[in-house]
Tab-separated table of C-alpha atoms and ligand atoms in Angstrom:
chain	number	residue	atom	x	y	z
A	1	ALA	CA	10.004	4.513	14.478
A	2	SER	CA	12.722	6.898	13.422
A	3	ILE	CA	15.488	6.066	12.314
A	4	PHE	CA	17.362	7.368	15.104
A	5	ASN	CA	16.670	5.685	18.562
A	6	VAL	CA	17.680	5.460	22.145
A	7	SER	CA	20.450	2.198	22.723
A	8	ALA	CA	20.297	-0.541	25.353
A	9	MET	CA	20.802	1.164	29.091
A	10	SER	CA	19.594	-0.821	31.927
A	11	PHE	CA	17.817	0.668	35.144
A	12	GLY	CA	20.038	-0.869	37.428
A	13	SER	CA	23.182	1.595	36.178
A	14	LEU	CA	20.979	4.409	35.332
A	15	SER	CA	18.694	5.486	37.983
A	16	GLY	CA	15.150	5.713	37.361
A	17	ASN	CA	14.584	9.391	36.789
A	18	ALA	CA	17.259	8.274	33.742
A	19	ILE	CA	15.405	5.613	31.928
A	20	GLN	CA	11.950	8.156	32.690
A	21	ALA	CA	13.643	11.658	31.016
A	22	LEU	CA	14.921	8.943	28.484
A	23	ASN	CA	12.165	7.165	27.883
A	24	LYS	CA	9.434	10.383	27.817
A	25	GLY	CA	11.904	11.996	26.004
A	26	ALA	CA	11.170	8.720	23.248
A	27	LYS	CA	7.075	9.491	23.433
A	28	GLN	CA	7.782	13.762	22.850
A	29	GLY	CA	10.155	12.499	19.700
A	30	GLY	CA	8.535	9.350	18.657
A	31	PHE	CA	11.330	7.156	18.807
A	32	TYR	CA	12.094	4.117	20.435
A	33	HIS	CA	14.102	2.617	23.951
A	34	ASN	CA	15.914	0.385	23.614
A	35	THR	CA	15.486	-1.114	27.737
A	36	GLY	CA	19.085	-2.565	28.198
A	37	GLU	CA	19.253	-6.404	29.528
A	38	GLY	CA	18.091	-5.292	33.108
A	39	SER	CA	14.178	-5.720	32.233
A	40	VAL	CA	10.947	-3.842	32.085
A	41	SER	CA	10.586	-1.597	35.097
A	42	PRO	CA	7.965	0.425	35.837
A	43	TYR	CA	10.095	4.035	35.169
A	44	HIS	CA	10.547	2.506	31.572
A	45	LEU	CA	6.248	2.736	31.565
A	46	LYS	CA	5.760	5.438	33.212
A	47	HIS	CA	5.433	8.037	30.332
A	48	GLY	CA	4.243	5.787	27.034
A	49	GLY	CA	6.833	5.441	24.743
A	50	ASP	CA	8.161	2.459	22.222
A	51	LEU	CA	9.952	-0.261	23.747
A	52	VAL	CA	12.504	-2.703	22.915
A	53	TRP	CA	12.713	-5.754	25.323
A	54	GLN	CA	16.681	-6.719	25.741
A	55	ILE	CA	16.699	-9.888	26.722
A	56	GLY	CA	20.309	-10.762	27.965
A	57	THR	CA	21.390	-14.545	28.964
A	58	GLY	CA	20.800	-13.522	31.776
A	59	TYR	CA	17.193	-13.847	31.139
A	60	PHE	CA	16.346	-10.333	33.452
A	61	GLY	CA	12.132	-10.430	33.749
A	62	CYS	CA	11.433	-13.606	32.031
A	63	ARG	CA	13.990	-16.164	34.508
A	64	ASP	CA	12.813	-18.754	36.662
A	65	GLU	CA	14.211	-19.631	40.131
A	66	SER	CA	17.437	-21.418	38.324
A	67	GLY	CA	18.155	-18.345	35.920
A	68	LYS	CA	16.206	-20.409	32.804
A	69	PHE	CA	13.413	-18.813	30.351
A	70	SER	CA	10.250	-19.228	31.572
A	71	ASP	CA	8.027	-18.302	28.774
A	72	ASP	CA	4.928	-17.125	30.920
A	73	LEU	CA	7.085	-14.229	32.506
A	74	PHE	CA	8.210	-13.421	28.929
A	75	ALA	CA	4.717	-13.988	27.843
A	76	LYS	CA	3.435	-11.488	31.029
A	77	THR	CA	5.601	-8.445	29.937
A	78	ALA	CA	5.975	-8.903	25.911
A	79	THR	CA	2.519	-8.391	25.554
A	80	LYS	CA	2.585	-4.683	27.343
A	81	ASP	CA	1.294	-2.465	24.829
A	82	ASN	CA	4.042	-0.289	25.345
A	83	VAL	CA	7.454	-3.293	23.973
A	84	LYS	CA	6.748	-2.930	20.988
A	85	MET	CA	10.194	-5.717	19.879
A	86	ILE	CA	11.918	-8.037	21.269
A	87	GLU	CA	15.760	-7.982	21.000
A	88	ILE	CA	17.808	-11.395	21.640
A	89	LYS	CA	21.611	-9.752	23.063
A	90	LEU	CA	23.881	-12.218	22.277
A	91	SER	CA	26.641	-9.769	22.455
A	92	GLN	CA	27.578	-6.742	23.015
A	93	GLY	CA	31.028	-3.728	21.578
A	94	ALA	CA	32.024	-3.498	25.000
A	95	LYS	CA	32.676	-6.772	25.926
A	96	PRO	CA	31.464	-9.357	22.966
A	97	GLY	CA	31.712	-12.471	24.809
A	98	HIS	CA	32.723	-11.617	28.110
A	99	GLY	CA	29.715	-12.238	30.625
A	100	GLY	CA	28.285	-9.702	33.250
A	101	ILE	CA	27.438	-10.188	37.293
A	102	LEU	CA	25.064	-8.186	39.473
A	103	PRO	CA	27.129	-7.610	42.885
A	104	ALA	CA	24.738	-7.963	46.142
A	105	ASP	CA	24.639	-5.005	46.795
A	106	LYS	CA	23.867	-3.496	43.785
A	107	ASN	CA	20.774	-6.284	43.922
A	108	THR	CA	18.290	-4.318	46.082
A	109	ILE	CA	14.715	-5.625	46.566
A	110	GLU	CA	13.279	-3.665	43.112
A	111	ILE	CA	16.006	-4.732	41.736
A	112	ALA	CA	15.399	-7.638	42.336
A	113	GLU	CA	12.338	-8.097	41.562
A	114	ILE	CA	12.132	-6.022	38.317
A	115	ARG	CA	14.288	-8.710	36.856
A	116	ALA	CA	13.181	-11.847	38.367
A	117	VAL	CA	15.880	-12.723	40.471
A	118	LYS	CA	16.564	-13.080	44.686
A	119	PRO	CA	18.165	-10.344	46.395
A	120	GLY	CA	20.685	-9.803	47.946
A	121	THR	CA	22.234	-12.084	45.979
A	122	ARG	CA	25.492	-12.197	43.911
A	123	VAL	CA	24.030	-13.476	40.094
A	124	ASP	CA	25.928	-13.903	36.921
A	125	SER	CA	25.252	-13.592	33.222
A	126	PRO	CA	26.881	-15.974	31.734
A	127	PRO	CA	28.522	-15.534	28.269
A	128	ALA	CA	26.200	-18.240	26.317
A	129	HIS	CA	22.583	-18.338	26.186
A	130	LYS	CA	21.369	-21.826	27.676
A	131	ALA	CA	17.553	-21.450	26.110
A	132	PHE	CA	19.981	-22.439	22.953
A	133	LYS	CA	22.428	-23.974	21.976
A	134	THR	CA	23.081	-24.169	18.427
A	135	PRO	CA	22.049	-21.829	15.441
A	136	LEU	CA	18.946	-23.812	14.385
A	137	ALA	CA	18.176	-24.277	18.000
A	138	MET	CA	17.484	-20.535	17.767
A	139	MET	CA	15.669	-19.702	15.140
A	140	LEU	CA	13.451	-21.592	16.986
A	141	PHE	CA	13.693	-20.062	19.940
A	142	ILE	CA	13.606	-17.079	17.842
A	143	GLN	CA	10.138	-18.213	16.809
A	144	LYS	CA	9.506	-19.377	19.706
A	145	LEU	CA	9.352	-15.554	21.201
A	146	ARG	CA	7.244	-14.036	18.283
A	147	ASP	CA	4.401	-16.411	18.656
A	148	LEU	CA	4.844	-15.703	23.251
A	149	SER	CA	4.571	-11.731	22.081
A	150	GLY	CA	1.250	-12.455	20.243
A	151	GLY	CA	3.624	-11.548	17.105
A	152	LYS	CA	5.907	-8.849	17.986
A	153	PRO	CA	8.681	-9.031	15.686
A	154	VAL	CA	11.865	-10.001	16.946
A	155	GLY	CA	15.793	-9.683	16.387
A	156	PHE	CA	18.643	-10.221	17.873
A	157	LYS	CA	21.870	-8.293	18.175
A	158	LEU	CA	25.117	-8.559	18.213
A	159	SER	CA	29.059	-7.739	17.312
A	160	VAL	CA	30.698	-8.988	15.333
A	161	GLY	CA	33.941	-11.963	16.467
A	162	ARG	CA	34.759	-14.923	14.514
A	163	LYS	CA	32.712	-13.791	10.727
A	164	SER	CA	32.241	-17.158	10.248
A	165	GLU	CA	29.394	-17.791	13.738
A	166	PHE	CA	26.797	-15.253	11.365
A	167	VAL	CA	26.978	-16.887	8.315
A	168	ALA	CA	26.432	-19.855	10.737
A	169	ILE	CA	23.331	-17.926	12.015
A	170	CYS	CA	22.414	-17.008	8.355
A	171	LYS	CA	22.281	-20.870	7.299
A	172	ALA	CA	20.280	-21.398	9.599
A	173	MET	CA	18.137	-18.916	8.867
A	174	VAL	CA	17.836	-20.700	4.793
A	175	GLU	CA	17.717	-24.172	6.744
A	176	THR	CA	14.572	-23.786	9.004
A	177	ASN	CA	12.633	-20.407	6.641
A	178	ILE	CA	12.756	-18.826	10.155
A	179	LYS	CA	14.817	-15.427	10.440
A	180	PRO	CA	14.673	-12.571	12.595
A	181	ASP	CA	12.562	-9.293	11.883
A	182	PHE	CA	15.652	-7.549	12.726
A	183	ILE	CA	19.465	-7.128	13.248
A	184	THR	CA	21.012	-5.020	15.159
A	185	VAL	CA	25.010	-5.117	14.775
A	186	ASP	CA	27.139	-2.937	17.674
A	187	GLY	CA	30.619	-2.299	16.619
A	188	GLY	CA	33.548	-3.107	18.842
A	189	GLU	CA	33.974	0.037	19.742
A	190	GLY	CA	30.801	-0.099	22.239
A	191	GLY	CA	31.620	1.602	25.196
A	192	THR	CA	30.017	0.556	28.837
A	193	GLY	CA	31.727	0.904	32.621
A	194	ALA	CA	31.467	-2.374	33.514
A	195	ALA	CA	33.775	-4.223	30.507
A	196	PRO	CA	37.249	-4.665	31.538
A	197	LEU	CA	39.379	-2.136	29.399
A	198	GLU	CA	40.928	-4.253	26.893
A	199	TYR	CA	37.670	-5.926	25.827
A	200	SER	CA	36.562	-2.569	25.423
A	201	ASN	CA	39.816	-1.108	23.461
A	202	SER	CA	40.910	-4.383	21.615
A	203	VAL	CA	37.706	-7.103	21.231
A	204	GLY	CA	34.609	-6.900	18.867
A	205	MET	CA	35.044	-5.877	14.894
A	206	PRO	CA	34.732	-2.010	14.428
A	207	LEU	CA	31.050	-1.282	13.327
A	208	VAL	CA	31.853	0.390	9.790
A	209	GLU	CA	33.566	-3.366	9.049
A	210	ALA	CA	30.854	-4.792	10.993
A	211	LEU	CA	27.421	-3.397	9.644
A	212	VAL	CA	29.002	-4.126	5.502
A	213	PHE	CA	29.956	-7.744	6.754
A	214	ILE	CA	26.729	-8.386	7.728
A	215	ARG	CA	24.835	-6.365	5.057
A	216	ASP	CA	26.780	-8.278	2.386
A	217	VAL	CA	25.595	-11.498	4.033
A	218	LEU	CA	22.587	-11.049	4.499
A	219	VAL	CA	22.128	-10.035	1.160
A	220	GLY	CA	24.570	-13.133	-0.438
A	221	PHE	CA	21.692	-15.256	1.205
A	222	ASP	CA	19.081	-13.701	-0.179
A	223	LEU	CA	17.622	-12.372	2.919
A	224	LYS	CA	18.240	-8.951	3.654
A	225	LYS	CA	14.676	-7.838	2.237
A	226	ASP	CA	13.068	-9.389	5.088
A	227	ILE	CA	15.506	-7.640	7.882
A	228	LYS	CA	16.223	-4.940	9.602
A	229	ILE	CA	19.166	-3.889	9.529
A	230	ILE	CA	20.425	-1.429	12.693
A	231	ALA	CA	23.700	-0.284	14.195
A	232	SER	CA	24.921	1.524	16.886
A	233	GLY	CA	28.242	2.522	18.546
A	234	LYS	CA	29.971	5.796	18.342
A	235	VAL	CA	26.373	7.128	16.146
A	236	PHE	CA	26.955	11.312	17.762
A	237	THR	CA	25.740	13.199	14.925
A	238	GLY	CA	24.073	13.609	11.423
A	239	PHE	CA	26.985	12.892	9.684
A	240	HIS	CA	26.994	9.053	11.441
A	241	LEU	CA	23.692	8.490	10.417
A	242	VAL	CA	24.223	8.557	7.057
A	243	ARG	CA	27.328	6.903	7.076
A	244	ASN	CA	25.278	4.300	8.507
A	245	LEU	CA	22.755	4.428	6.094
A	246	ALA	CA	24.874	4.790	3.112
A	247	LEU	CA	27.083	1.796	4.429
A	248	GLY	CA	23.429	-0.366	4.891
A	249	ALA	CA	22.039	0.402	8.099
A	250	ASP	CA	18.364	1.031	7.699
A	251	VAL	CA	17.872	2.554	11.362
A	252	CYS	CA	21.192	3.705	14.627
A	253	ASN	CA	21.040	3.674	17.930
A	254	SER	CA	22.785	6.007	20.475
A	255	ALA	CA	24.080	5.201	24.284
A	256	ARG	CA	27.100	7.968	24.837
A	257	GLY	CA	25.349	11.052	22.554
A	258	MET	CA	21.827	10.411	24.219
A	259	MET	CA	23.908	9.969	27.596
A	260	VAL	CA	25.218	13.392	26.559
A	261	ALA	CA	21.611	15.033	26.474
A	262	LEU	CA	20.876	13.749	29.630
A	263	GLY	CA	23.613	16.251	31.109
A	264	CYS	CA	26.341	13.422	31.903
A	265	VAL	CA	29.671	15.099	31.436
A	266	GLN	CA	31.424	12.089	31.289
A	267	SER	CA	33.480	11.868	34.818
A	268	LEU	CA	33.421	7.918	33.826
A	269	VAL	CA	32.451	7.066	37.418
A	270	CYS	CA	29.940	5.041	36.563
A	271	ASN	CA	29.931	2.031	38.026
A	272	SER	CA	30.499	4.060	42.302
A	273	ASN	CA	27.206	4.886	42.772
A	274	GLU	CA	28.606	8.284	42.900
A	275	CYS	CA	27.467	9.727	39.729
A	276	PRO	CA	27.446	14.171	39.818
A	277	THR	CA	24.882	14.725	37.221
A	278	GLY	CA	22.006	11.263	38.484
A	279	ILE	CA	22.061	9.599	35.802
A	280	ALA	CA	24.242	6.283	36.429
A	281	THR	CA	22.927	5.852	40.480
A	282	GLN	CA	20.810	4.865	42.709
A	283	ASP	CA	21.335	6.876	45.409
A	284	PRO	CA	18.043	9.188	46.130
A	285	THR	CA	20.086	12.983	46.575
A	286	LEU	CA	22.254	12.789	43.662
A	287	GLU	CA	19.144	11.151	42.012
A	288	ALA	CA	16.511	14.133	42.299
A	289	GLY	CA	19.630	16.554	40.752
A	290	LEU	CA	18.028	15.614	37.508
A	291	VAL	CA	14.766	16.581	36.431
A	292	VAL	CA	12.884	14.122	34.398
A	293	GLY	CA	10.640	16.748	32.580
A	294	ASP	CA	13.446	19.281	32.144
A	295	LYS	CA	16.392	16.194	30.675
A	296	ALA	CA	13.061	14.558	28.529
A	297	SER	CA	12.352	17.876	25.538
A	298	ARG	CA	16.812	17.589	26.172
A	299	ILE	CA	16.489	14.262	24.082
A	300	ALA	CA	13.891	14.878	21.923
A	301	ARG	CA	15.552	18.343	20.907
A	302	TYR	CA	18.616	16.275	20.816
A	303	GLN	CA	17.196	13.900	18.089
A	304	LYS	CA	15.260	15.741	16.054
A	305	GLU	CA	18.227	18.070	16.207
A	306	THR	CA	20.969	15.352	14.583
A	307	VAL	CA	18.022	13.476	12.434
A	308	ARG	CA	17.092	16.674	11.219
A	309	ALA	CA	21.009	17.208	10.117
A	310	CYS	CA	21.419	13.979	8.791
A	311	MET	CA	18.433	14.767	5.804
A	312	ASP	CA	19.663	17.966	5.761
A	313	LEU	CA	23.157	16.411	4.467
A	314	ILE	CA	20.954	13.412	2.330
A	315	ALA	CA	19.142	16.376	0.920
A	316	SER	CA	22.645	18.213	-0.484
A	317	ALA	CA	23.684	14.871	-1.664
A	318	GLY	CA	20.146	15.211	-3.967
A	319	LEU	CA	17.962	12.793	-2.714
A	320	ARG	CA	14.722	12.809	-1.265
A	321	ASP	CA	14.754	9.247	0.952
A	322	PRO	CA	16.966	8.171	3.248
A	323	ARG	CA	16.655	4.981	1.617
A	324	GLN	CA	18.220	6.349	-1.422
A	325	ILE	CA	21.795	6.550	0.361
A	326	ASN	CA	24.207	3.417	-0.343
A	327	ARG	CA	27.572	3.241	-0.780
A	328	THR	CA	27.657	5.121	-4.180
A	329	HIS	CA	27.313	9.109	-1.771
A	330	ILE	CA	30.643	8.630	0.213
A	331	HIS	CA	34.517	9.125	-0.275
A	332	ARG	CA	37.317	7.958	2.529
A	333	ARG	CA	40.326	8.511	2.107
A	334	VAL	CA	42.880	5.731	1.731
A	335	SER	CA	46.691	6.955	1.218
A	336	GLN	CA	47.761	10.680	0.979
A	337	THR	CA	47.116	10.235	-2.371
A	338	GLU	CA	44.065	9.198	-3.310
A	339	ILE	CA	40.305	8.940	-2.298
A	340	LYS	CA	38.052	6.251	-2.790
A	341	ARG	CA	33.578	5.509	-2.458
A	342	TYR	CA	32.544	3.279	0.053
A	343	ASP	CA	31.316	0.555	-2.675
A	344	GLU	CA	34.665	0.681	-4.593
A	345	ILE	CA	36.361	-0.653	-1.043
A	346	TYR	CA	33.504	-2.349	-0.377
A	347	PRO	CA	32.025	-3.934	-3.309
A	348	GLU	CA	28.197	-4.549	-3.121
A	349	LEU	CA	27.321	-8.225	-3.205
A	350	THR	CA	24.055	-9.794	-5.185
A	351	ASP	CA	20.861	-11.229	-3.958
A	352	GLY	CA	21.409	-14.408	-3.457
A	353	GLU	CA	25.569	-14.547	-4.375
A	354	LEU	CA	26.644	-16.382	-1.534
A	355	LEU	CA	24.239	-19.729	-2.278
A	356	THR	CA	25.651	-19.952	-5.525
A	357	GLU	CA	29.443	-21.705	-6.194
A	358	ASN	CA	30.777	-18.937	-8.178
A	359	TYR	CA	30.512	-16.109	-4.454
A	360	PRO	CA	33.631	-14.200	-4.046
A	361	THR	CA	36.875	-15.842	-2.956
A	362	ARG	CA	36.842	-12.728	0.217
A	363	PHE	CA	33.786	-15.082	1.859
A	364	GLU	CA	35.699	-19.015	1.312
A	365	HIS	CA	36.891	-18.678	4.673
A	366	GLU	CA	33.942	-18.606	6.423
A	367	MET	CA	31.829	-20.277	3.915
A	368	LYS	CA	33.767	-23.408	4.082
A	369	GLU	CA	34.446	-23.442	8.468
A	370	SER	CA	30.971	-22.633	8.878
A	371	SER	CA	27.054	-25.171	10.153
A	372	ALA	CA	24.137	-24.204	10.888
A	373	GLU	CA	24.884	-26.933	13.830
A	374	CYS	CA	27.713	-25.474	15.146
A	375	PHE	CA	27.703	-21.609	16.363
A	376	MET	CA	32.693	-22.093	15.736
A	377	PRO	CA	33.305	-24.109	13.254
A	378	ASN	CA	35.112	-27.318	13.403
A	379	GLN	CA	32.684	-28.415	17.080
B	401	SF4	S1	28.336	12.146	34.970
B	401	SF4	FE1	30.289	11.134	34.855
B	401	SF4	S2	29.220	8.898	35.962
B	401	SF4	FE2	27.115	10.536	35.566
B	401	SF4	S3	26.900	9.058	33.575
B	401	SF4	FE3	28.649	10.354	32.690
B	401	SF4	S4	30.253	8.956	33.170
B	401	SF4	FE4	28.911	8.133	34.011
């Protein structure tokens, strides 16, 4: 995998041609393409680009008739060659803690078949998962997906809300000794046309703080050595990649950057089916305006040039490898007269520090109110 990849965007929200262009671009450039929670469509499979299959609370593509997770359907898609990793979506930056709706008029025969739902009906994605209710059960679910997929990497995506929920998940990892292979941290600034404005603008921890928090807690529980961190949320430029790597990410994803490379003109009518560029529409006439081969090359070029810019910046800092960059390399202005290094603003924990009695007091509240037995404190 590359350090820069295509973030989650579903077929259904995007047109078949847009999905094909993203996947073909990913194949050309050697990076991966996250399916979003709308399941794996034939458009994802046509060009052979690597896929991360995202599974949300609607279990699209792996649900039985009652909407419950289906082992058999999951295994059928998860074992496909193109599917390289599985991502369980707990929440997303655009609307953490909020469910979703597939309206009846958007639930066409094609989309219904791909998502394993009944066409022409309204399908709800609840805010929380039904396949597990506690952090401990979530670890068992991760192991189950790993087994059913034939041992592929399994991770989860979240936008940080109440911090103790993530500490509870880490406690469950320690207790069960089952760990995800990766965690995708979505900044609260991440967007989608399908989110209520208050959620998009005001809910979910911003990426910088969320990334620092996730990294610190993983290091504190001595888990980071086994888990990769993927950062997403307004990642457009080489500098954004460098900043996220310095703060603790191993890899970054971008949705909007890739959309602009696809030709998005930010007209923001994504939910109207009238997207003028053929990206966010199921109207065949508009979709025909998006030429797959042309846009695939643009996606591949944008990704390559952004990674090149990131590597230039890393070389300018006197480093040879993106893995060498850390919090000491980046400064931030904290007042009119003062700048600080990131490690001064966000001091690093040592491996396993949260497993001792003497952890920093800034974690006291979260450590005390979290338990591997429930996501929410005091339940
Ligand atoms: S061009 Fe407009 S409608 Fe189409 S994807 Fe971009 S913002 Fe959405």
